[in-house]
Amino acid sequence: MSHQLFDELIGTPPPAQVDVAGIVRRERRARATRRLAGSLAAVLALALAGGVGMAAAGGQPGRAPVPPQAAASSPVPPDTRFRLVFDTPESADASAKRLSREFETALREVAPGARWFWIPDSVDEPRKPDGQPPTFSHNGSDDFVYGGSGVVYRGRKGPLGVSISPDLFESAGSGQPAGYHWPCELPPGHGDRRYDRVCEEGTTPSGLRMKVETLTGKRNGSVQHIVSIQLPGNRAFEASISNMVGVDEQAVAAQPEAPLSAEELTALAVRIAEQIKA
């Protein structure tokens, strides 16, 4: 159907009832209004951000932000370590007493509930009461202290001892180890063939040289843990514990385990050794 025939059929169309031009104008005004509103919102957001920035900087425009104050440094903890002094009998006695206190404190920290019991140092030593921490002995002004006693922990008994001596003895011959048997590997001819020896080297948290040995008797089932720590000032620290109770090892039967494991003895030794200054 042609456009002319279509016009003839429907006649002259009535005038449009919808103001198209008005709609276009209103839509243009609406778009312009939306653009203006968006611009005003952006300006308002920037203004608010600037206000917050000025408030953080003290409320004054143009000032750089004030850097936060550094937190106050924590106070340095006091140095509670002590020196071993042996220049006189009195100083040696004071060093031995301090070492005894450190020994008792370290045992309570490592093995809570452990108890002391008396073990004689010799066959003819008079009986002493149980429950007393060991008293350390010293040889006058010589650089050597030692002490120990029996300890009960978790139903197991055994002797626990600590000693401090020169690391390198002046009288050591050319075939002797350099220092207190450092490292773990001993020179030919050293060591006791009656025991199987296991040794591990390491360091304490502060970097002191350390070794942990376990000696197991091939015949009697004895087990001894030994921790050695190389102290400053040509000194060697040693802590040891065993599963044998008695003066004569051959006269008593070995217990299945020592009161403290090698790890527990190491923890005890480190606590004491790192309290000693050069």
XYZ file of N, CA and C in Angstrom:
834
model
N 0.867 -1.188 0.000
C 0.000 0.000 0.000
C 0.897 1.228 0.000
N 0.484 2.194 -0.980
C 1.318 3.376 -1.095
C 0.989 4.370 0.004
N 1.958 5.268 0.218
C 1.782 6.288 1.260
C 0.583 7.183 0.953
N 0.324 7.493 -0.406
C -0.802 8.336 -0.782
C -2.117 7.663 -0.475
N -2.224 6.357 -0.833
C -3.456 5.619 -0.548
C -3.724 5.544 0.932
N -2.623 5.328 1.734
C -2.764 5.274 3.196
C -3.307 6.598 3.733
N -2.821 7.727 3.206
C -3.318 9.036 3.644
C -4.782 9.228 3.296
N -5.174 8.712 2.140
C -6.556 8.851 1.736
C -7.487 8.046 2.630
N -7.041 6.897 3.043
C -7.878 6.041 3.873
C -8.094 6.639 5.267
N -7.021 7.140 5.906
C -7.138 7.628 7.291
C -7.527 9.089 7.355
N -7.458 9.796 6.234
C -7.824 11.199 6.234
C -6.713 12.055 6.815
N -7.048 13.303 7.049
C -6.052 14.224 7.612
C -5.877 13.925 9.086
N -4.609 13.664 9.531
C -4.390 13.322 10.966
C -4.673 14.493 11.862
N -5.217 14.200 13.059
C -5.477 15.296 14.017
C -4.195 15.899 14.530
N -4.264 17.100 15.040
C -3.035 17.717 15.575
C -2.510 16.922 16.762
N -1.180 16.879 16.895
C -0.540 16.105 17.978
C -0.963 16.625 19.329
N -1.296 15.662 20.203
C -1.680 16.014 21.566
C -0.484 16.072 22.507
N 0.646 15.511 22.117
C 1.860 15.467 22.960
C 2.809 16.544 22.504
N 3.278 17.371 23.453
C 4.216 18.458 23.144
C 5.633 17.897 23.118
N 6.005 17.393 21.960
C 7.349 16.774 21.848
C 8.436 17.778 22.132
N 8.288 18.958 21.578
C 9.331 19.970 21.806
C 9.459 20.308 23.281
N 8.274 20.366 23.973
C 8.327 20.642 25.415
C 9.031 19.545 26.188
N 8.765 18.267 25.753
C 9.443 17.141 26.426
C 10.945 17.246 26.255
N 11.372 17.582 25.048
C 12.819 17.708 24.795
C 13.415 18.790 25.664
N 12.687 19.942 25.734
C 13.214 21.035 26.561
C 13.303 20.628 28.020
N 12.217 19.978 28.506
C 12.257 19.556 29.927
C 13.386 18.538 30.188
N 13.590 17.609 29.233
C 14.655 16.616 29.421
C 16.027 17.270 29.440
N 16.194 18.289 28.554
C 17.474 18.997 28.552
C 17.706 19.718 29.882
N 16.600 20.374 30.377
C 16.750 21.058 31.669
C 17.051 20.072 32.796
N 16.422 18.854 32.748
C 16.653 17.849 33.793
C 18.105 17.367 33.769
N 18.604 17.169 32.525
C 20.003 16.714 32.429
C 20.960 17.784 32.962
N 20.654 19.021 32.595
C 21.511 20.105 33.098
C 21.462 20.179 34.612
N 20.257 19.970 35.173
C 20.116 20.009 36.633
C 20.913 18.874 37.281
N 20.850 17.679 36.652
C 21.598 16.535 37.223
C 23.099 16.776 37.158
N 23.560 17.374 36.049
C 24.997 17.662 35.954
C 25.428 18.672 37.011
N 24.588 19.690 37.223
C 24.900 20.700 38.231
C 24.912 20.098 39.625
N 23.933 19.210 39.878
C 23.889 18.572 41.196
C 25.122 17.707 41.431
N 25.564 16.988 40.363
C 26.780 16.173 40.507
C 27.996 17.012 40.784
N 28.102 18.151 40.095
C 29.251 19.028 40.334
C 29.237 19.576 41.747
N 28.040 20.004 42.218
C 27.947 20.509 43.586
C 28.304 19.434 44.602
N 27.885 18.178 44.328
C 28.218 17.088 45.276
C 29.721 16.859 45.342
N 30.376 16.919 44.174
C 31.829 16.729 44.164
C 32.528 17.832 44.933
N 32.059 19.079 44.714
C 32.661 20.205 45.442
C 32.453 20.041 46.938
N 31.246 19.601 47.323
C 30.954 19.418 48.739
C 31.831 18.326 49.345
N 32.047 17.249 48.605
C 32.908 16.170 49.118
C 34.330 16.648 49.320
N 34.844 17.420 48.375
C 36.193 17.958 48.533
C 36.285 18.887 49.727
N 35.228 19.702 49.903
C 35.243 20.616 51.036
C 35.246 19.857 52.350
N 34.431 18.796 52.423
C 34.410 17.999 53.657
C 35.755 17.343 53.918
N 36.373 16.810 52.849
C 37.688 16.180 53.022
C 38.707 17.187 53.497
N 38.653 18.388 52.953
C 39.581 19.421 53.408
C 39.363 19.779 54.849
N 38.064 19.814 55.258
C 37.776 20.122 56.659
C 38.324 19.081 57.590
N 38.181 17.800 57.199
C 38.727 16.731 58.045
C 40.231 16.824 58.131
N 40.875 17.127 56.977
C 42.325 17.250 56.993
C 42.782 18.374 57.887
N 42.061 19.516 57.853
C 42.440 20.639 58.711
C 42.233 20.305 60.171
N 41.167 19.536 60.459
C 40.932 19.159 61.854
C 42.042 18.271 62.362
N 42.501 17.336 61.501
C 43.589 16.451 61.932
C 44.875 17.214 62.118
N 45.039 18.324 61.392
C 46.269 19.104 61.493
C 46.164 20.222 62.498
N 45.167 20.201 63.320
C 45.034 21.230 64.330
C 44.026 22.285 63.974
N 43.260 22.095 62.881
C 42.184 23.017 62.527
C 42.644 24.238 61.782
N 43.941 24.299 61.371
C 44.431 25.473 60.671
C 44.800 25.084 59.248
N 44.184 25.694 58.269
C 44.507 25.351 56.885
C 45.922 25.762 56.533
N 46.499 24.984 55.617
C 47.830 25.328 55.144
C 48.946 24.740 55.986
N 48.605 24.102 57.121
C 49.651 23.517 57.974
C 49.859 22.066 57.610
N 51.113 21.630 57.658
C 51.413 20.223 57.398
C 50.927 19.392 58.581
N 50.493 18.155 58.340
C 50.050 17.306 59.452
C 51.153 17.117 60.485
N 50.774 17.154 61.734
C 51.742 16.970 62.816
C 52.045 15.489 62.949
N 53.308 15.062 62.823
C 53.623 13.635 62.931
C 53.310 13.136 64.339
N 52.844 11.885 64.446
C 52.556 11.344 65.781
C 53.822 11.239 66.608
N 53.684 11.460 67.885
C 54.843 11.385 68.777
C 55.271 9.940 68.954
N 56.571 9.731 68.969
C 57.102 8.387 69.146
C 56.755 7.869 70.540
N 56.425 6.574 70.573
C 56.091 5.963 71.859
C 57.315 5.969 72.764
N 57.078 6.190 74.008
C 58.177 6.213 74.969
C 58.847 4.848 75.024
N 60.169 4.836 74.949
C 60.911 3.578 74.972
C 60.747 2.897 76.326
N 60.618 1.572 76.258
C 60.443 0.808 77.493
C 61.732 0.837 78.294
N 61.632 0.878 79.602
C 62.845 0.928 80.423
C 63.673 -0.336 80.283
N 64.969 -0.172 80.304
C 65.882 -1.312 80.205
C 65.845 -2.092 81.515
N 65.608 -3.402 81.449
C 65.552 -4.168 82.698
C 66.904 -4.164 83.397
N 66.907 -4.196 84.703
C 68.178 -4.170 85.436
C 68.993 -5.428 85.185
N 70.285 -5.268 85.192
C 71.202 -6.393 84.993
C 71.365 -7.129 86.324
N 70.811 -8.322 86.408
C 70.863 -9.091 87.655
C 71.987 -10.123 87.657
N 72.819 -10.103 86.631
C 73.905 -11.079 86.584
C 74.973 -10.772 87.648
N 75.840 -11.738 87.864
C 76.882 -11.559 88.882
C 78.209 -12.086 88.346
N 79.266 -11.653 88.987
C 80.608 -12.091 88.614
C 81.124 -13.105 89.622
N 81.881 -14.044 89.117
C 82.581 -14.989 89.989
C 83.958 -14.407 90.297
N 84.171 -14.099 91.555
C 85.426 -13.469 91.983
C 86.106 -14.386 92.996
N 87.370 -14.651 92.768
C 88.113 -15.570 93.643
C 89.451 -14.976 94.077
N 89.505 -13.633 94.170
C 90.794 -13.041 94.519
C 91.130 -13.179 95.995
N 90.112 -13.386 96.836
C 90.339 -13.611 98.265
C 89.415 -14.731 98.729
N 89.686 -15.336 99.878
C 88.757 -16.346 100.401
C 87.355 -15.800 100.617
N 87.248 -14.525 101.003
C 85.934 -13.930 101.239
C 85.148 -13.781 99.929
N 85.815 -13.305 98.887
C 85.123 -13.151 97.601
C 84.767 -14.512 97.015
N 85.623 -15.496 97.217
C 85.314 -16.842 96.735
C 84.113 -17.417 97.474
N 84.024 -17.152 98.774
C 82.877 -17.627 99.556
C 81.591 -16.953 99.100
N 81.653 -15.649 98.821
C 80.471 -14.935 98.339
C 80.036 -15.460 96.976
N 80.988 -15.748 96.099
C 80.651 -16.299 94.784
C 79.994 -17.661 94.916
N 80.507 -18.496 95.831
C 79.941 -19.830 96.019
C 78.514 -19.749 96.552
N 78.249 -18.813 97.463
C 76.894 -18.662 98.008
C 75.917 -18.176 96.941
N 76.356 -17.240 96.117
C 75.476 -16.752 95.050
C 75.178 -17.878 94.053
N 76.191 -18.665 93.749
C 75.994 -19.778 92.832
C 74.998 -20.784 93.402
N 75.038 -21.009 94.708
C 74.086 -21.923 95.349
C 72.660 -21.409 95.204
N 72.456 -20.107 95.388
C 71.121 -19.536 95.244
C 70.617 -19.663 93.802
N 71.499 -19.406 92.846
C 71.105 -19.533 91.448
C 70.763 -20.982 91.105
N 71.490 -21.914 91.685
C 71.249 -23.336 91.468
C 69.858 -23.716 91.961
N 69.514 -23.265 93.154
C 68.204 -23.560 93.733
C 67.086 -22.929 92.901
N 67.257 -21.682 92.479
C 66.234 -21.001 91.687
C 66.033 -21.692 90.345
N 67.119 -22.066 89.693
C 67.021 -22.716 88.386
C 66.314 -24.059 88.489
N 66.585 -24.812 89.546
C 65.927 -26.107 89.706
C 64.426 -25.926 89.884
N 64.004 -24.930 90.671
C 62.566 -24.690 90.894
C 61.870 -24.276 89.603
N 62.581 -23.567 88.738
C 61.975 -23.146 87.474
C 61.865 -24.305 86.487
N 62.893 -25.130 86.425
C 62.922 -26.220 85.451
C 62.110 -27.419 85.911
N 62.192 -27.746 87.194
C 61.533 -28.941 87.730
C 60.715 -28.566 88.965
N 59.558 -27.935 88.785
C 58.728 -27.573 89.941
C 58.341 -28.813 90.744
N 58.478 -28.711 92.052
C 58.144 -29.845 92.913
C 59.308 -30.770 93.202
N 60.477 -30.508 92.609
C 61.649 -31.335 92.894
C 62.085 -31.152 94.345
N 62.618 -32.199 94.932
C 63.059 -32.161 96.339
C 64.508 -32.625 96.436
N 65.230 -32.006 97.370
C 66.607 -32.402 97.637
C 66.638 -33.529 98.664
N 67.565 -34.444 98.496
C 67.841 -35.418 99.551
C 69.352 -35.599 99.648
N 69.784 -36.002 100.821
C 71.215 -36.049 101.102
C 71.876 -37.243 100.424
N 72.989 -36.976 99.767
C 73.867 -38.016 99.224
C 75.276 -37.715 99.720
N 75.946 -38.661 100.326
C 77.295 -38.385 100.848
C 78.308 -38.233 99.721
N 79.290 -37.378 99.982
C 80.399 -37.240 99.045
C 81.453 -38.308 99.258
N 81.455 -38.903 100.431
C 82.408 -39.964 100.743
C 81.714 -40.981 101.643
N 82.305 -42.144 101.765
C 81.685 -43.237 102.529
C 81.536 -42.876 103.998
N 82.498 -42.160 104.569
C 82.481 -41.875 106.004
C 81.880 -40.510 106.343
N 81.177 -39.869 105.401
C 80.604 -38.559 105.682
C 79.412 -38.696 106.622
N 79.319 -37.874 107.679
C 78.187 -37.942 108.609
C 76.863 -37.639 107.909
N 75.805 -38.277 108.412
C 74.479 -38.105 107.828
C 73.997 -36.670 108.025
N 73.388 -36.119 106.970
C 72.826 -34.772 107.022
C 71.343 -34.844 106.698
N 70.556 -33.860 107.120
C 69.114 -33.910 106.852
C 68.805 -33.716 105.367
N 67.669 -34.259 104.945
C 67.211 -34.072 103.570
C 66.557 -32.693 103.422
N 66.285 -32.335 102.190
C 65.551 -31.106 101.925
C 66.377 -29.843 101.898
N 67.697 -29.956 102.024
C 68.544 -28.768 102.030
C 69.269 -28.616 100.694
N 69.212 -27.428 100.092
C 69.956 -27.218 98.844
C 71.442 -27.421 99.074
N 72.167 -27.826 98.060
C 73.601 -28.054 98.234
C 74.366 -26.776 98.535
N 75.358 -26.894 99.361
C 76.267 -25.786 99.657
C 77.501 -25.932 98.784
N 77.838 -24.877 98.075
C 78.986 -24.956 97.184
C 80.280 -24.748 97.953
N 81.258 -25.514 97.573
C 82.580 -25.424 98.195
C 83.542 -24.742 97.230
N 84.633 -24.254 97.777
C 85.666 -23.641 96.947
C 87.007 -23.863 97.616
N 88.038 -23.791 96.832
C 89.395 -24.003 97.336
C 90.058 -22.646 97.598
N 89.584 -21.996 98.648
C 90.187 -20.713 98.997
C 89.990 -19.709 97.885
N 91.084 -19.190 97.359
C 90.999 -18.209 96.285
C 91.210 -18.840 94.914
N 91.203 -20.187 94.851
C 91.342 -20.854 93.559
C 90.067 -20.686 92.734
N 90.248 -20.641 91.438
C 89.125 -20.449 90.523
C 88.397 -21.776 90.304
N 87.738 -22.260 91.375
C 87.052 -23.545 91.278
C 85.985 -23.626 92.362
N 84.726 -23.897 91.958
C 83.649 -24.109 92.918
C 82.850 -25.332 92.465
N 82.267 -26.020 93.410
C 81.512 -27.226 93.092
C 80.501 -27.484 94.200
N 79.441 -28.164 93.841
C 78.426 -28.515 94.822
C 77.362 -29.388 94.184
N 76.629 -30.114 95.008
C 75.582 -30.980 94.487
C 74.934 -31.768 95.607
N 73.891 -32.458 95.274
C 73.160 -33.276 96.236
C 72.245 -34.195 95.450
N 71.474 -34.997 96.190
C 70.495 -35.837 95.532
C 69.220 -35.070 95.255
N 68.547 -35.409 94.176
C 67.296 -34.749 93.826
C 66.255 -35.808 93.476
N 65.022 -35.556 93.923
C 63.888 -36.415 93.608
C 62.928 -35.622 92.741
N 62.584 -36.186 91.581
C 61.655 -35.493 90.680
C 60.846 -36.529 89.924
N 59.528 -36.430 90.071
C 58.598 -37.350 89.414
C 58.892 -38.802 89.776
N 59.230 -39.012 91.036
C 59.468 -40.360 91.520
C 60.828 -40.935 91.197
N 61.690 -40.162 90.538
C 63.019 -40.650 90.178
C 64.068 -39.954 91.045
N 65.108 -40.688 91.408
C 66.180 -40.161 92.243
C 67.507 -40.189 91.493
N 68.378 -39.258 91.904
C 69.714 -39.256 91.341
C 70.516 -38.078 91.823
N 71.838 -38.154 91.673
C 72.697 -37.040 92.084
C 72.746 -35.952 91.020
N 72.622 -34.699 91.471
C 72.689 -33.536 90.587
C 73.801 -32.632 91.087
N 74.717 -32.298 90.214
C 75.849 -31.482 90.627
C 76.200 -30.415 89.618
N 76.856 -29.367 90.102
C 77.313 -28.255 89.267
C 78.725 -27.886 89.687
N 79.549 -27.547 88.734
C 80.908 -27.092 89.047
C 81.344 -26.042 88.043
N 82.256 -25.176 88.467
C 82.881 -24.183 87.600
C 84.381 -24.267 87.838
N 85.128 -24.392 86.776
C 86.577 -24.567 86.878
C 87.243 -23.858 85.709
N 88.569 -23.745 85.728
C 89.243 -23.152 84.566
C 88.952 -23.953 83.302
N 88.733 -23.254 82.220
C 88.477 -23.928 80.951
C 89.746 -24.587 80.425
N 90.829 -23.887 80.495
C 92.106 -24.396 80.014
C 93.112 -24.340 81.154
N 93.575 -25.492 81.568
C 94.541 -25.557 82.663
C 95.938 -25.281 82.136
N 96.688 -24.515 82.914
C 98.050 -24.165 82.497
C 98.940 -25.399 82.412
N 98.629 -26.421 83.201
C 99.468 -27.623 83.223
C 99.120 -28.612 82.116
N 98.152 -28.277 81.245
C 97.754 -29.206 80.189
C 98.908 -29.436 79.224
N 99.137 -30.695 78.910
C 100.212 -31.049 78.002
C 99.830 -30.823 76.553
N 100.764 -31.109 75.675
C 100.527 -30.865 74.250
C 99.441 -31.779 73.687
N 99.227 -32.941 74.313
C 98.223 -33.869 73.814
C 96.838 -33.632 74.375
N 96.704 -32.642 75.283
C 95.404 -32.372 75.904
C 94.512 -31.557 74.964
N 93.194 -31.692 75.122
C 92.289 -30.903 74.273
C 92.447 -29.413 74.539
N 92.183 -28.613 73.537
C 92.220 -27.159 73.692
C 90.937 -26.716 74.376
N 91.069 -26.277 75.604
C 89.885 -25.877 76.347
C 89.222 -27.076 76.996
N 88.016 -26.858 77.486
C 87.324 -27.890 78.247
C 86.681 -28.912 77.309
N 87.556 -29.678 76.651
C 87.116 -30.736 75.740
C 86.193 -30.201 74.641
N 86.633 -29.082 74.019
C 85.898 -28.586 72.858
C 86.629 -29.039 71.610
N 85.961 -29.437 70.582
C 84.508 -29.666 70.485
C 84.122 -31.042 71.015
N 82.990 -31.593 70.506
C 82.536 -32.894 70.985
C 83.544 -34.006 70.679
N 84.146 -33.919 69.528
C 85.079 -34.980 69.131
C 86.350 -34.897 69.970
N 86.619 -35.965 70.709
C 87.779 -35.988 71.587
C 89.020 -36.444 70.828
N 90.182 -35.994 71.263
C 91.420 -36.459 70.632
C 91.603 -37.961 70.848
N 92.386 -38.603 70.048
C 92.639 -40.042 70.226
C 93.166 -40.345 71.631
N 92.653 -41.397 72.220
C 93.103 -41.795 73.550
C 92.275 -41.239 74.682
N 91.368 -40.302 74.406
C 90.519 -39.729 75.445
C 89.148 -40.401 75.415
N 88.457 -40.333 76.544
C 87.158 -40.977 76.652
C 87.272 -42.304 77.382
N 86.178 -42.777 77.901
C 86.127 -44.008 78.680
C 85.406 -45.077 77.864
N 86.087 -46.164 77.607
C 85.535 -47.238 76.787
C 84.396 -47.989 77.475
N 84.187 -47.770 78.766
C 83.103 -48.468 79.470
C 81.729 -47.859 79.158
N 81.727 -46.738 78.464
C 80.472 -46.031 78.208
C 80.293 -45.776 76.719
N 79.049 -45.836 76.293
C 78.689 -45.321 74.976
C 78.427 -43.820 75.126
N 79.043 -43.044 74.276
C 78.989 -41.592 74.410
C 78.273 -40.979 73.220
N 77.308 -40.130 73.535
C 76.616 -39.332 72.519
C 76.817 -37.869 72.889
N 77.222 -37.057 71.935
C 77.537 -35.656 72.228
C 76.982 -34.771 71.124
N 76.379 -33.667 71.524
C 75.856 -32.682 70.583
C 76.372 -31.305 70.963
N 76.774 -30.550 69.952
C 77.272 -29.193 70.182
C 76.177 -28.168 69.895
N 76.308 -27.023 70.514
C 75.348 -25.950 70.295
C 75.812 -24.684 70.987
N 74.905 -23.741 71.124
C 75.180 -22.490 71.820
C 73.982 -22.133 72.692
N 74.221 -21.360 73.717
C 73.151 -20.852 74.559
C 72.470 -19.682 73.845
N 71.318 -19.202 74.338
C 70.665 -18.052 73.688
C 71.557 -16.827 73.541
N 72.501 -16.643 74.459
C 73.390 -15.478 74.353
C 74.648 -15.773 73.550
N 74.773 -16.997 73.019
C 75.904 -17.316 72.154
C 77.057 -18.029 72.817
N 76.917 -18.471 74.058
C 77.996 -19.203 74.716
C 78.093 -20.607 74.119
N 79.306 -21.063 73.952
C 79.522 -22.398 73.397
C 79.066 -23.458 74.397
N 78.420 -24.515 73.877
C 77.834 -25.516 74.769
C 77.898 -26.885 74.110
N 77.974 -27.911 74.936
C 77.840 -29.281 74.445
C 77.054 -30.089 75.468
N 76.299 -31.059 74.982
C 75.465 -31.917 75.822
C 75.863 -33.354 75.547
N 76.307 -34.039 76.593
C 76.757 -35.422 76.460
C 75.843 -36.360 77.254
N 75.712 -37.576 76.759
C 75.052 -38.647 77.495
C 75.964 -39.863 77.467
N 76.319 -40.340 78.658
C 77.172 -41.515 78.804
C 76.323 -42.666 79.326
N 76.271 -43.743 78.604
C 75.483 -44.913 78.996
C 76.424 -46.071 79.279
N 76.351 -46.605 80.494
C 77.215 -47.713 80.869
C 76.899 -48.967 80.058
N 77.926 -49.612 79.564
C 77.726 -50.797 78.734
C 77.332 -52.020 79.553
N 77.656 -52.028 80.855
C 77.376 -53.205 81.673
C 76.311 -52.969 82.735
N 76.370 -51.845 83.408
C 75.493 -51.650 84.570
C 74.242 -50.823 84.267
N 74.065 -50.355 83.054
C 72.868 -49.583 82.708
C 72.843 -48.172 83.250
N 73.974 -47.662 83.685
C 74.007 -46.291 84.203
C 73.850 -45.299 83.055
N 73.205 -44.185 83.375
C 73.023 -43.102 82.404
C 73.401 -41.801 83.087
N 74.263 -41.042 82.447
C 74.673 -39.752 82.983
C 74.578 -38.699 81.882
N 73.870 -37.620 82.190
C 73.797 -36.472 81.282
C 74.755 -35.393 81.787
N 75.497 -34.799 80.880
C 76.470 -33.761 81.240
C 76.299 -32.590 80.279
N 76.143 -31.400 80.834
C 76.050 -30.181 80.025
C 77.241 -29.296 80.377
N 78.019 -28.943 79.361
C 79.189 -28.086 79.560
C 78.991 -26.797 78.770
N 79.280 -25.677 79.415
C 79.125 -24.363 78.791
C 80.410 -23.576 78.992
N 80.922 -23.017 77.926
C 82.169 -22.254 77.982
C 81.864 -20.810 78.377
N 82.301 -20.436 79.573
C 82.067 -19.098 80.097
C 83.194 -18.156 79.703
N 82.931 -16.847 79.719
C 84.023 -15.897 79.486
C 85.064 -15.989 80.612
N 86.246 -15.507 80.323
C 87.280 -15.462 81.344
C 87.919 -16.805 81.622
N 88.047 -17.672 80.606
C 88.699 -18.977 80.763
C 88.043 -19.813 81.861
N 86.712 -19.891 81.817
C 85.988 -20.712 82.782
C 85.055 -21.669 82.047
N 84.860 -22.810 82.654
C 83.954 -23.813 82.104
C 82.919 -24.175 83.156
N 81.669 -24.165 82.747
C 80.548 -24.532 83.614
C 80.107 -25.943 83.245
N 79.834 -26.746 84.272
C 79.377 -28.110 84.004
C 78.269 -28.494 84.976
N 77.190 -29.064 84.450
C 76.102 -29.624 85.257
C 75.927 -31.073 84.842
N 75.700 -31.951 85.825
C 75.561 -33.371 85.508
C 74.504 -34.001 86.399
N 73.890 -35.042 85.895
C 72.907 -35.805 86.656
C 72.982 -37.259 86.200
N 72.669 -38.161 87.129
C 72.805 -39.585 86.841
C 71.620 -40.350 87.409
N 71.443 -41.559 86.927
C 70.393 -42.435 87.463
C 70.935 -43.399 88.509
N 72.173 -43.202 88.944
C 72.805 -44.063 89.952
C 72.811 -43.348 91.296
N 72.307 -43.985 92.333
C 72.259 -43.405 93.670
C 73.202 -44.185 94.565
N 74.184 -43.493 95.121
C 75.126 -44.136 96.023
C 76.542 -43.723 95.719
N 77.413 -43.952 96.680
C 78.813 -43.583 96.507
C 79.505 -44.543 95.557
N 79.191 -45.809 95.701
C 79.825 -46.839 94.888
C 78.835 -47.288 93.816
N 79.118 -46.974 92.564
C 78.192 -47.331 91.490
C 77.958 -48.837 91.411
N 78.982 -49.614 91.715
C 78.845 -51.055 91.577
C 77.946 -51.657 92.655
N 77.650 -50.901 93.721
C 76.896 -51.457 94.843
C 75.402 -51.173 94.736
N 74.954 -50.367 93.768
C 73.539 -50.024 93.648
C 73.066 -50.306 92.232
N 71.798 -50.617 92.126
C 71.228 -50.876 90.806
C 70.813 -49.570 90.157
N 70.970 -49.496 88.856
C 70.595 -48.286 88.131
C 69.084 -48.189 88.023
N 68.571 -46.954 88.174
C 67.159 -46.707 87.935
C 66.919 -46.619 86.426
N 65.673 -46.775 85.989
C 65.417 -46.713 84.545
C 65.826 -45.373 83.912
N 65.594 -44.264 84.626
C 65.902 -42.952 84.083
C 66.483 -42.063 85.172
N 67.208 -41.039 84.742
C 67.688 -40.017 85.679
C 66.534 -39.088 86.044
N 66.624 -38.385 87.179
C 65.535 -37.472 87.566
C 65.238 -36.398 86.529
N 66.263 -35.870 85.889
C 66.092 -34.854 84.851
C 66.562 -35.418 83.520
N 65.839 -35.098 82.465
C 66.269 -35.483 81.129
C 67.422 -34.589 80.678
N 68.021 -34.944 79.560
C 69.098 -34.111 79.020
C 68.585 -32.712 78.686
N 67.344 -32.617 78.195
C 66.777 -31.309 77.860
C 66.523 -30.474 79.114
N 66.016 -31.108 80.167
C 65.770 -30.377 81.416
C 67.081 -29.938 82.065
N 68.084 -30.803 82.029
C 69.385 -30.428 82.580
C 69.992 -29.281 81.782
N 69.814 -29.299 80.472
C 70.311 -28.206 79.638
C 69.638 -26.891 80.005
N 68.323 -26.922 80.200
C 67.606 -25.703 80.590
C 68.118 -25.176 81.924
N 68.361 -26.065 82.875
C 68.891 -25.646 84.177
C 70.279 -25.035 84.029
N 71.136 -25.690 83.270
C 72.507 -25.198 83.103
C 72.527 -23.835 82.420
N 71.700 -23.654 81.395
C 71.672 -22.373 80.688
C 71.202 -21.262 81.613
N 70.203 -21.520 82.440
C 69.696 -20.494 83.358
C 70.782 -20.034 84.321
N 71.603 -20.938 84.775
C 72.668 -20.560 85.708
C 73.805 -19.871 84.971
N 74.272 -20.491 83.887
C 75.439 -19.965 83.191
C 75.224 -18.559 82.656
N 74.003 -18.259 82.205
C 73.779 -16.941 81.626
C 73.548 -15.875 82.688
N 73.613 -16.243 83.957
C 73.593 -15.248 85.025
C 75.006 -14.848 85.447
N 76.001 -15.437 84.841
C 77.390 -15.192 85.234
C 78.032 -14.216 84.246
N 78.568 -13.127 84.766
C 79.265 -12.158 83.926
C 80.711 -12.586 83.703
N 81.320 -11.934 82.726
C 82.753 -12.186 82.470
C 83.577 -11.634 83.616
